[in-house]
Each structure stands twice: as structure tokens, then as C-alpha cells.
């Protein structure tokens, strides 16, 4: 947009501020006289700059044979509301909440193309791509999000989960630890870290991560079941079985336990 504006008003010899001043002077009765080409240049620049120009009338300059036009009467309204990147991201987040991942993706691709350093847009794009089963695209979006804003815990956590699914356990553990550095109270971050550590054979580390997740979310039956299973695997059978029994009693009125891991 900026390059187009520059091309337009340099061809006519008018800078943007001069164009705006000329229009205001003419509207206030300053009698400014411009050639037709220069007037069109001014109008074109203001249109590019999101100023709606309404022409109320135009006539020859008193019949003079100069080829000049007396500046037309114009009405300068307030600038049109141009959607900001943040408003577009909010709209995309609403689409995601309503289940329209494809619509969110379409909207966010335009945002990140214009503003690749928009971490929030990259995070939302990753979520949309995950829901559309585009793991590679989601990984790239989450990487871009954490590169743009290293404090974005959710992006680190989501990146770690995808890295674990891809088999990159060291990368997953690192991503989850970075998420927890930014938000130590992120229960899902501790749970995901525990899963990555378990997959890598570090059961003791997984137990500690499950304990932290359980402290943050004491009513989460899934966390307590997984903590119990990890304790049993570590050889702490008594505590592990007690934890499993407690989780079972707490989850009898819930179907959550059906999604837990099952003892082999």
C-alpha cells in the first residue's frame, strides 16, 4: 500500500501532507487552483491513505482557457476503520472457539503473511492447523510464535506436545521446560513434561512432574491415575496403588478415568 501511494503522488509532484493541505485549503475557500492531473493525484493519495473523498461538485475555472480546474468542493470524513491485526486474531480465535478451524486458518494466514512476527497470530494459526491435522504446519507456526515471543508459555507447551508425537523427545522436554519457566502453574505443561520424560525412560523425573501437576490440579483424576501408574513403575507400589484407589473413588462420578492410561 505504501509503495503504491508513493508512486502516485510523486508522479504528480505532491507529497501526501501537501495533498491533504491542498484539499483542506480548497474546502475552506482558499481558492487553490490545481491542474486536473495534480488534483487526481491528491485524491488518489487520500484514497490510498484510507481517507474517503466525496466530491460534491466540480467546474471550470471561470471559463479561463488555462486548462486548470478550480478545486472541487470536497468533504473529508473520518478515516475508514481498517481492521487491525489484533482484531483479526480475535476474530480467528472466535472462529476456533466455534469449531471453524478452516475459517480461522484462512483469516490467520493473511495476518501472518503481513505480520510474521505476530506471536499471538502464529499461536492461533498453530491451533487451527492442529485441528485440521496439519502437524507440520502447526509445528512451523508454534516455532514462529516462540521465536517472536519467547515468553508465550502456551506456544512452547503446544510445540513440545507435537515434538513428542513426532518422536523428538529431547526437543519436547526442552519445549515443556521452557513453557514452565514462563508459567510454573501450567498444569498441562507439567503433565506433558511427565509424558515426554516417561517416553524417554526417565520415570523418576516423570513422577516429580506428575506430582507438580497434581498439586496444581488436585481434582484432575487423569493426573492422579498417571501419577499412581508412574509410582508403581518406579517401584513405589504402596503409594502408587493408594493413589490409584483415591483417583478411582474420586472419578466414579466422572467418565474422565476412561481416558487414562491402562495398566498392562
PDB file of C-alpha atoms in Angstrom:
ATOM      1  CA  UNK A   1       0.000   0.000   0.000  1.00  0.00           C
ATOM      2  CA  UNK A   2       2.772   2.472   0.929  1.00  0.00           C
ATOM      3  CA  UNK A   3       4.715   1.895  -2.300  1.00  0.00           C
ATOM      4  CA  UNK A   4       1.552   2.451  -4.342  1.00  0.00           C
ATOM      5  CA  UNK A   5       0.912   5.756  -2.568  1.00  0.00           C
ATOM      6  CA  UNK A   6       4.481   6.916  -3.122  1.00  0.00           C
ATOM      7  CA  UNK A   7       4.262   6.100  -6.812  1.00  0.00           C
ATOM      8  CA  UNK A   8       1.018   8.020  -7.176  1.00  0.00           C
ATOM      9  CA  UNK A   9       1.916  11.273  -5.508  1.00  0.00           C
ATOM     10  CA  UNK A  10       5.490  11.512  -6.765  1.00  0.00           C
ATOM     11  CA  UNK A  11       4.229  11.222 -10.329  1.00  0.00           C
ATOM     12  CA  UNK A  12       2.008  14.222  -9.706  1.00  0.00           C
ATOM     13  CA  UNK A  13       4.630  16.109  -7.716  1.00  0.00           C
ATOM     14  CA  UNK A  14       2.646  16.146  -4.470  1.00  0.00           C
ATOM     15  CA  UNK A  15       3.620  14.671  -1.151  1.00  0.00           C
ATOM     16  CA  UNK A  16       0.876  13.203   0.995  1.00  0.00           C
ATOM     17  CA  UNK A  17       0.806  16.001   3.565  1.00  0.00           C
ATOM     18  CA  UNK A  18       0.724  18.577   0.771  1.00  0.00           C
ATOM     19  CA  UNK A  19      -2.224  16.784  -0.798  1.00  0.00           C
ATOM     20  CA  UNK A  20      -4.129  16.836   2.457  1.00  0.00           C
ATOM     21  CA  UNK A  21      -3.318  20.515   2.990  1.00  0.00           C
ATOM     22  CA  UNK A  22      -4.442  21.362  -0.548  1.00  0.00           C
ATOM     23  CA  UNK A  23      -7.765  19.658  -0.054  1.00  0.00           C
ATOM     24  CA  UNK A  24      -8.380  21.357   3.281  1.00  0.00           C
ATOM     25  CA  UNK A  25      -7.422  24.774   1.859  1.00  0.00           C
ATOM     26  CA  UNK A  26      -9.772  24.347  -1.067  1.00  0.00           C
ATOM     27  CA  UNK A  27     -12.599  23.231   1.180  1.00  0.00           C
ATOM     28  CA  UNK A  28     -12.116  26.309   3.360  1.00  0.00           C
ATOM     29  CA  UNK A  29     -12.421  28.603   0.339  1.00  0.00           C
ATOM     30  CA  UNK A  30      -8.756  29.252  -0.209  1.00  0.00           C
ATOM     31  CA  UNK A  31      -9.265  29.346  -3.970  1.00  0.00           C
ATOM     32  CA  UNK A  32      -6.431  26.878  -4.550  1.00  0.00           C
ATOM     33  CA  UNK A  33      -6.036  26.087  -8.239  1.00  0.00           C
ATOM     34  CA  UNK A  34      -4.594  22.753  -9.306  1.00  0.00           C
ATOM     35  CA  UNK A  35      -4.216  21.065 -12.646  1.00  0.00           C
ATOM     36  CA  UNK A  36      -6.534  18.158 -13.252  1.00  0.00           C
ATOM     37  CA  UNK A  37      -3.639  15.689 -13.001  1.00  0.00           C
ATOM     38  CA  UNK A  38      -2.469  17.150  -9.703  1.00  0.00           C
ATOM     39  CA  UNK A  39      -5.982  17.093  -8.280  1.00  0.00           C
ATOM     40  CA  UNK A  40      -6.396  13.457  -9.236  1.00  0.00           C
ATOM     41  CA  UNK A  41      -3.050  12.744  -7.593  1.00  0.00           C
ATOM     42  CA  UNK A  42      -4.229  14.315  -4.333  1.00  0.00           C
ATOM     43  CA  UNK A  43      -7.465  12.368  -4.392  1.00  0.00           C
ATOM     44  CA  UNK A  44      -5.651   9.150  -5.211  1.00  0.00           C
ATOM     45  CA  UNK A  45      -3.242   9.608  -2.320  1.00  0.00           C
ATOM     46  CA  UNK A  46      -6.022  10.259   0.147  1.00  0.00           C
ATOM     47  CA  UNK A  47      -7.869   7.190  -1.074  1.00  0.00           C
ATOM     48  CA  UNK A  48      -4.753   5.087  -0.535  1.00  0.00           C
ATOM     49  CA  UNK A  49      -4.361   6.594   2.913  1.00  0.00           C
ATOM     50  CA  UNK A  50      -7.857   5.404   3.856  1.00  0.00           C
ATOM     51  CA  UNK A  51      -9.426   8.910   3.632  1.00  0.00           C
ATOM     52  CA  UNK A  52     -12.803   8.666   1.874  1.00  0.00           C
ATOM     53  CA  UNK A  53     -13.038  11.627  -0.533  1.00  0.00           C
ATOM     54  CA  UNK A  54     -16.567  12.631  -1.536  1.00  0.00           C
ATOM     55  CA  UNK A  55     -16.722  15.064  -4.499  1.00  0.00           C
ATOM     56  CA  UNK A  56     -19.662  17.419  -4.133  1.00  0.00           C
ATOM     57  CA  UNK A  57     -19.082  19.464  -7.273  1.00  0.00           C
ATOM     58  CA  UNK A  58     -16.515  20.414  -9.912  1.00  0.00           C
ATOM     59  CA  UNK A  59     -16.419  23.170 -12.517  1.00  0.00           C
ATOM     60  CA  UNK A  60     -14.084  25.012 -14.876  1.00  0.00           C
ATOM     61  CA  UNK A  61     -12.098  27.921 -13.503  1.00  0.00           C
ATOM     62  CA  UNK A  62     -14.282  30.834 -14.644  1.00  0.00           C
ATOM     63  CA  UNK A  63     -14.070  29.837 -18.298  1.00  0.00           C
ATOM     64  CA  UNK A  64     -10.344  30.523 -18.425  1.00  0.00           C
ATOM     65  CA  UNK A  65      -8.519  28.777 -21.232  1.00  0.00           C
ATOM     66  CA  UNK A  66      -5.707  27.685 -18.961  1.00  0.00           C
ATOM     67  CA  UNK A  67      -6.700  24.062 -18.755  1.00  0.00           C
ATOM     68  CA  UNK A  68      -6.833  24.401 -14.977  1.00  0.00           C
ATOM     69  CA  UNK A  69      -9.728  23.476 -12.761  1.00  0.00           C
ATOM     70  CA  UNK A  70     -10.797  25.310  -9.664  1.00  0.00           C
ATOM     71  CA  UNK A  71     -10.501  22.794  -6.869  1.00  0.00           C
ATOM     72  CA  UNK A  72     -13.784  20.952  -6.347  1.00  0.00           C
ATOM     73  CA  UNK A  73     -15.696  21.131  -3.125  1.00  0.00           C
ATOM     74  CA  UNK A  74     -14.839  18.044  -1.119  1.00  0.00           C
ATOM     75  CA  UNK A  75     -15.939  16.530   2.117  1.00  0.00           C
ATOM     76  CA  UNK A  76     -13.276  14.915   4.272  1.00  0.00           C
ATOM     77  CA  UNK A  77     -14.792  12.317   6.551  1.00  0.00           C
ATOM     78  CA  UNK A  78     -13.029  10.491   9.330  1.00  0.00           C
ATOM     79  CA  UNK A  79     -10.615   7.779   8.141  1.00  0.00           C
ATOM     80  CA  UNK A  80     -12.229   4.441   7.422  1.00  0.00           C
ATOM     81  CA  UNK A  81     -11.792   1.836  10.149  1.00  0.00           C
ATOM     82  CA  UNK A  82      -9.118  -0.545   8.861  1.00  0.00           C
ATOM     83  CA  UNK A  83      -9.166  -3.848  10.785  1.00  0.00           C
ATOM     84  CA  UNK A  84      -6.038  -4.204  12.905  1.00  0.00           C
ATOM     85  CA  UNK A  85      -4.057  -7.405  13.133  1.00  0.00           C
ATOM     86  CA  UNK A  86      -5.194  -7.853  16.740  1.00  0.00           C
ATOM     87  CA  UNK A  87      -8.868  -7.599  15.775  1.00  0.00           C
ATOM     88  CA  UNK A  88      -8.329 -10.144  13.022  1.00  0.00           C
ATOM     89  CA  UNK A  89      -6.662 -12.511  15.504  1.00  0.00           C
ATOM     90  CA  UNK A  90      -9.545 -12.086  17.959  1.00  0.00           C
ATOM     91  CA  UNK A  91     -11.969 -12.916  15.171  1.00  0.00           C
ATOM     92  CA  UNK A  92      -9.938 -16.015  14.311  1.00  0.00           C
ATOM     93  CA  UNK A  93      -9.930 -17.080  17.958  1.00  0.00           C
ATOM     94  CA  UNK A  94     -13.702 -16.773  17.979  1.00  0.00           C
ATOM     95  CA  UNK A  95     -13.886 -18.945  14.877  1.00  0.00           C
ATOM     96  CA  UNK A  96     -11.713 -21.543  16.589  1.00  0.00           C
ATOM     97  CA  UNK A  97     -13.965 -21.481  19.656  1.00  0.00           C
ATOM     98  CA  UNK A  98     -16.972 -22.083  17.416  1.00  0.00           C
ATOM     99  CA  UNK A  99     -15.266 -25.016  15.679  1.00  0.00           C
ATOM    100  CA  UNK A 100     -14.484 -23.286  12.387  1.00  0.00           C
ATOM    101  CA  UNK A 101     -10.788 -24.161  12.131  1.00  0.00           C
ATOM    102  CA  UNK A 102     -10.739 -23.743   8.352  1.00  0.00           C
ATOM    103  CA  UNK A 103     -12.163 -20.232   8.591  1.00  0.00           C
ATOM    104  CA  UNK A 104      -9.661 -19.339  11.304  1.00  0.00           C
ATOM    105  CA  UNK A 105      -6.794 -20.657   9.214  1.00  0.00           C
ATOM    106  CA  UNK A 106      -7.833 -18.599   6.186  1.00  0.00           C
ATOM    107  CA  UNK A 107      -8.005 -15.451   8.286  1.00  0.00           C
ATOM    108  CA  UNK A 108      -4.743 -16.065  10.124  1.00  0.00           C
ATOM    109  CA  UNK A 109      -2.724 -16.876   7.015  1.00  0.00           C
ATOM    110  CA  UNK A 110      -3.366 -13.324   5.840  1.00  0.00           C
ATOM    111  CA  UNK A 111      -2.354 -11.899   9.217  1.00  0.00           C
ATOM    112  CA  UNK A 112       0.943 -13.784   9.477  1.00  0.00           C
ATOM    113  CA  UNK A 113       1.794 -13.020   5.860  1.00  0.00           C
ATOM    114  CA  UNK A 114       1.561  -9.327   6.671  1.00  0.00           C
ATOM    115  CA  UNK A 115       2.971  -9.621  10.216  1.00  0.00           C
ATOM    116  CA  UNK A 116       5.108 -12.767  10.572  1.00  0.00           C
ATOM    117  CA  UNK A 117       6.309 -11.568  13.996  1.00  0.00           C
ATOM    118  CA  UNK A 118       2.788 -11.564  15.437  1.00  0.00           C
ATOM    119  CA  UNK A 119       3.268 -14.283  18.061  1.00  0.00           C
ATOM    120  CA  UNK A 120      -0.390 -14.437  19.027  1.00  0.00           C
ATOM    121  CA  UNK A 121      -1.421 -14.921  15.404  1.00  0.00           C
ATOM    122  CA  UNK A 122       1.175 -17.660  14.937  1.00  0.00           C
ATOM    123  CA  UNK A 123      -0.070 -19.422  18.082  1.00  0.00           C
ATOM    124  CA  UNK A 124      -3.690 -19.289  16.903  1.00  0.00           C
ATOM    125  CA  UNK A 125      -2.618 -20.478  13.454  1.00  0.00           C
ATOM    126  CA  UNK A 126      -0.880 -23.452  15.051  1.00  0.00           C
ATOM    127  CA  UNK A 127      -4.052 -24.357  16.927  1.00  0.00           C
ATOM    128  CA  UNK A 128      -6.115 -24.132  13.733  1.00  0.00           C
ATOM    129  CA  UNK A 129      -3.652 -26.254  11.759  1.00  0.00           C
ATOM    130  CA  UNK A 130      -3.550 -28.883  14.505  1.00  0.00           C
ATOM    131  CA  UNK A 131      -7.308 -29.213  14.352  1.00  0.00           C
ATOM    132  CA  UNK A 132      -7.025 -29.630  10.592  1.00  0.00           C
ATOM    133  CA  UNK A 133      -4.451 -32.438  11.078  1.00  0.00           C
ATOM    134  CA  UNK A 134      -1.613 -30.399   9.581  1.00  0.00           C
ATOM    135  CA  UNK A 135       1.071 -31.283  12.137  1.00  0.00           C
ATOM    136  CA  UNK A 136       3.952 -29.950  10.029  1.00  0.00           C
ATOM    137  CA  UNK A 137       2.233 -26.606   9.532  1.00  0.00           C
ATOM    138  CA  UNK A 138       1.339 -26.388  13.212  1.00  0.00           C
ATOM    139  CA  UNK A 139       4.944 -27.106  14.210  1.00  0.00           C
ATOM    140  CA  UNK A 140       6.162 -24.303  11.967  1.00  0.00           C
ATOM    141  CA  UNK A 141       3.575 -21.896  13.398  1.00  0.00           C
ATOM    142  CA  UNK A 142       4.462 -22.724  17.013  1.00  0.00           C
ATOM    143  CA  UNK A 143       8.163 -22.317  16.252  1.00  0.00           C
ATOM    144  CA  UNK A 144       7.455 -18.923  14.722  1.00  0.00           C
ATOM    145  CA  UNK A 145       5.381 -17.974  17.782  1.00  0.00           C
ATOM    146  CA  UNK A 146       8.134 -18.745  20.300  1.00  0.00           C
ATOM    147  CA  UNK A 147      10.753 -17.071  18.119  1.00  0.00           C
ATOM    148  CA  UNK A 148       8.617 -13.935  18.065  1.00  0.00           C
ATOM    149  CA  UNK A 149       7.790 -14.087  21.786  1.00  0.00           C
ATOM    150  CA  UNK A 150       9.822 -16.428  23.986  1.00  0.00           C
ATOM    151  CA  UNK A 151       7.508 -15.729  26.948  1.00  0.00           C
ATOM    152  CA  UNK A 152       4.496 -17.398  25.299  1.00  0.00           C
ATOM    153  CA  UNK A 153       4.097 -20.471  27.525  1.00  0.00           C
ATOM    154  CA  UNK A 154       1.186 -21.970  25.589  1.00  0.00           C
ATOM    155  CA  UNK A 155       3.161 -21.937  22.343  1.00  0.00           C
ATOM    156  CA  UNK A 156       6.134 -23.701  23.994  1.00  0.00           C
ATOM    157  CA  UNK A 157       3.790 -26.272  25.520  1.00  0.00           C
ATOM    158  CA  UNK A 158       1.975 -26.987  22.251  1.00  0.00           C
ATOM    159  CA  UNK A 159       5.278 -27.169  20.398  1.00  0.00           C
ATOM    160  CA  UNK A 160       6.528 -29.730  22.914  1.00  0.00           C
ATOM    161  CA  UNK A 161       3.429 -31.882  22.527  1.00  0.00           C
ATOM    162  CA  UNK A 162       3.863 -32.028  18.750  1.00  0.00           C
ATOM    163  CA  UNK A 163       7.585 -32.739  19.052  1.00  0.00           C
ATOM    164  CA  UNK A 164       6.781 -35.660  21.353  1.00  0.00           C
ATOM    165  CA  UNK A 165       4.291 -37.037  18.827  1.00  0.00           C
ATOM    166  CA  UNK A 166       6.971 -36.679  16.147  1.00  0.00           C
ATOM    167  CA  UNK A 167       9.431 -38.684  18.267  1.00  0.00           C
ATOM    168  CA  UNK A 168      11.720 -35.782  19.198  1.00  0.00           C
ATOM    169  CA  UNK A 169      11.737 -36.434  22.950  1.00  0.00           C
ATOM    170  CA  UNK A 170      14.718 -34.185  23.848  1.00  0.00           C
ATOM    171  CA  UNK A 171      13.099 -31.335  21.921  1.00  0.00           C
ATOM    172  CA  UNK A 172       9.766 -31.995  23.600  1.00  0.00           C
ATOM    173  CA  UNK A 173      11.279 -31.984  27.103  1.00  0.00           C
ATOM    174  CA  UNK A 174      13.122 -28.750  26.346  1.00  0.00           C
ATOM    175  CA  UNK A 175       9.981 -27.070  24.995  1.00  0.00           C
ATOM    176  CA  UNK A 176       7.899 -28.089  28.022  1.00  0.00           C
ATOM    177  CA  UNK A 177      10.576 -26.888  30.439  1.00  0.00           C
ATOM    178  CA  UNK A 178      10.631 -23.534  28.666  1.00  0.00           C
ATOM    179  CA  UNK A 179       6.844 -23.341  28.944  1.00  0.00           C
ATOM    180  CA  UNK A 180       7.075 -23.988  32.683  1.00  0.00           C
ATOM    181  CA  UNK A 181       9.810 -21.380  33.095  1.00  0.00           C
ATOM    182  CA  UNK A 182       7.303 -18.851  31.820  1.00  0.00           C
ATOM    183  CA  UNK A 183       4.289 -20.261  33.690  1.00  0.00           C
ATOM    184  CA  UNK A 184       5.130 -22.640  36.565  1.00  0.00           C
ATOM    185  CA  UNK A 185       1.409 -23.010  37.338  1.00  0.00           C
ATOM    186  CA  UNK A 186       0.643 -24.506  33.916  1.00  0.00           C
ATOM    187  CA  UNK A 187      -0.770 -27.898  34.913  1.00  0.00           C
ATOM    188  CA  UNK A 188      -0.892 -29.124  31.321  1.00  0.00           C
ATOM    189  CA  UNK A 189       2.767 -28.216  30.943  1.00  0.00           C
ATOM    190  CA  UNK A 190       3.731 -30.475  33.869  1.00  0.00           C
ATOM    191  CA  UNK A 191       1.552 -33.289  32.517  1.00  0.00           C
ATOM    192  CA  UNK A 192       3.070 -33.042  29.057  1.00  0.00           C
ATOM    193  CA  UNK A 193       6.559 -32.885  30.528  1.00  0.00           C
ATOM    194  CA  UNK A 194       5.814 -36.040  32.532  1.00  0.00           C
ATOM    195  CA  UNK A 195       4.645 -37.886  29.408  1.00  0.00           C
ATOM    196  CA  UNK A 196       7.764 -36.872  27.467  1.00  0.00           C
ATOM    197  CA  UNK A 197      10.026 -37.939  30.350  1.00  0.00           C
ATOM    198  CA  UNK A 198       8.220 -41.282  30.653  1.00  0.00           C
ATOM    199  CA  UNK A 199       8.602 -41.914  26.936  1.00  0.00           C
ATOM    200  CA  UNK A 200      12.309 -41.174  27.305  1.00  0.00           C
ATOM    201  CA  UNK A 201      12.676 -43.627  30.193  1.00  0.00           C
ATOM    202  CA  UNK A 202      13.055 -41.061  32.978  1.00  0.00           C
ATOM    203  CA  UNK A 203      10.351 -42.424  35.279  1.00  0.00           C
ATOM    204  CA  UNK A 204      11.681 -40.661  38.369  1.00  0.00           C
ATOM    205  CA  UNK A 205      11.539 -37.319  36.570  1.00  0.00           C
ATOM    206  CA  UNK A 206       8.051 -38.137  35.333  1.00  0.00           C
ATOM    207  CA  UNK A 207       6.872 -38.868  38.897  1.00  0.00           C
ATOM    208  CA  UNK A 208       8.068 -35.447  40.039  1.00  0.00           C
ATOM    209  CA  UNK A 209       6.325 -33.787  37.102  1.00  0.00           C
ATOM    210  CA  UNK A 210       3.093 -35.677  37.811  1.00  0.00           C
ATOM    211  CA  UNK A 211       3.316 -34.602  41.463  1.00  0.00           C
ATOM    212  CA  UNK A 212       3.567 -30.960  40.420  1.00  0.00           C
ATOM    213  CA  UNK A 213       0.602 -31.336  38.075  1.00  0.00           C
ATOM    214  CA  UNK A 214      -1.389 -32.994  40.880  1.00  0.00           C
ATOM    215  CA  UNK A 215      -0.586 -30.155  43.282  1.00  0.00           C
ATOM    216  CA  UNK A 216      -1.826 -27.591  40.753  1.00  0.00           C
ATOM    217  CA  UNK A 217      -4.922 -29.607  39.741  1.00  0.00           C
ATOM    218  CA  UNK A 218      -5.776 -31.819  42.744  1.00  0.00           C
ATOM    219  CA  UNK A 219      -9.178 -32.793  41.312  1.00  0.00           C
ATOM    220  CA  UNK A 220      -7.819 -33.981  37.975  1.00  0.00           C
ATOM    221  CA  UNK A 221      -8.399 -37.739  38.022  1.00  0.00           C
ATOM    222  CA  UNK A 222      -6.257 -38.320  34.948  1.00  0.00           C
ATOM    223  CA  UNK A 223      -3.239 -36.724  36.601  1.00  0.00           C
ATOM    224  CA  UNK A 224      -3.660 -38.799  39.758  1.00  0.00           C
ATOM    225  CA  UNK A 225      -4.072 -42.050  37.840  1.00  0.00           C
ATOM    226  CA  UNK A 226      -0.966 -41.347  35.795  1.00  0.00           C
ATOM    227  CA  UNK A 227       0.947 -40.415  38.945  1.00  0.00           C
ATOM    228  CA  UNK A 228      -0.143 -43.694  40.528  1.00  0.00           C
ATOM    229  CA  UNK A 229       0.962 -45.679  37.490  1.00  0.00           C
ATOM    230  CA  UNK A 230       4.327 -43.908  37.399  1.00  0.00           C
ATOM    231  CA  UNK A 231       4.852 -44.659  41.092  1.00  0.00           C
ATOM    232  CA  UNK A 232       4.110 -48.337  40.501  1.00  0.00           C
ATOM    233  CA  UNK A 233       6.585 -48.372  37.583  1.00  0.00           C
ATOM    234  CA  UNK A 234       9.195 -46.774  39.833  1.00  0.00           C
ATOM    235  CA  UNK A 235       8.732 -49.489  42.429  1.00  0.00           C
ATOM    236  CA  UNK A 236       6.719 -47.375  44.845  1.00  0.00           C
ATOM    237  CA  UNK A 237       3.840 -49.842  44.713  1.00  0.00           C
ATOM    238  CA  UNK A 238       2.201 -48.997  48.030  1.00  0.00           C
ATOM    239  CA  UNK A 239       1.947 -45.264  47.343  1.00  0.00           C
ATOM    240  CA  UNK A 240       1.078 -45.902  43.713  1.00  0.00           C
ATOM    241  CA  UNK A 241      -1.795 -48.259  44.474  1.00  0.00           C
ATOM    242  CA  UNK A 242      -3.104 -45.892  47.141  1.00  0.00           C
ATOM    243  CA  UNK A 243      -3.045 -43.066  44.603  1.00  0.00           C
ATOM    244  CA  UNK A 244      -4.900 -45.210  42.064  1.00  0.00           C
ATOM    245  CA  UNK A 245      -7.578 -46.132  44.583  1.00  0.00           C
ATOM    246  CA  UNK A 246      -8.011 -42.496  45.570  1.00  0.00           C
ATOM    247  CA  UNK A 247      -8.291 -41.470  41.931  1.00  0.00           C
ATOM    248  CA  UNK A 248     -10.836 -44.219  41.283  1.00  0.00           C
ATOM    249  CA  UNK A 249     -13.036 -43.155  44.174  1.00  0.00           C
ATOM    250  CA  UNK A 250     -12.846 -39.527  43.077  1.00  0.00           C
ATOM    251  CA  UNK A 251     -13.702 -40.367  39.488  1.00  0.00           C
ATOM    252  CA  UNK A 252     -16.607 -42.750  39.996  1.00  0.00           C
ATOM    253  CA  UNK A 253     -18.985 -39.965  39.063  1.00  0.00           C
ATOM    254  CA  UNK A 254     -16.887 -38.969  36.074  1.00  0.00           C
ATOM    255  CA  UNK A 255     -16.073 -40.575  32.749  1.00  0.00           C
ATOM    256  CA  UNK A 256     -12.636 -38.974  32.707  1.00  0.00           C
ATOM    257  CA  UNK A 257     -10.957 -42.092  34.020  1.00  0.00           C
ATOM    258  CA  UNK A 258     -11.823 -43.937  30.795  1.00  0.00           C
ATOM    259  CA  UNK A 259      -9.305 -41.732  29.011  1.00  0.00           C
ATOM    260  CA  UNK A 260      -6.471 -42.592  31.398  1.00  0.00           C
ATOM    261  CA  UNK A 261      -3.660 -44.959  30.630  1.00  0.00           C
ATOM    262  CA  UNK A 262      -4.365 -48.598  31.437  1.00  0.00           C
ATOM    263  CA  UNK A 263      -2.080 -50.922  33.350  1.00  0.00           C
ATOM    264  CA  UNK A 264      -0.567 -53.514  31.041  1.00  0.00           C
TER     265      UNK A 264
END
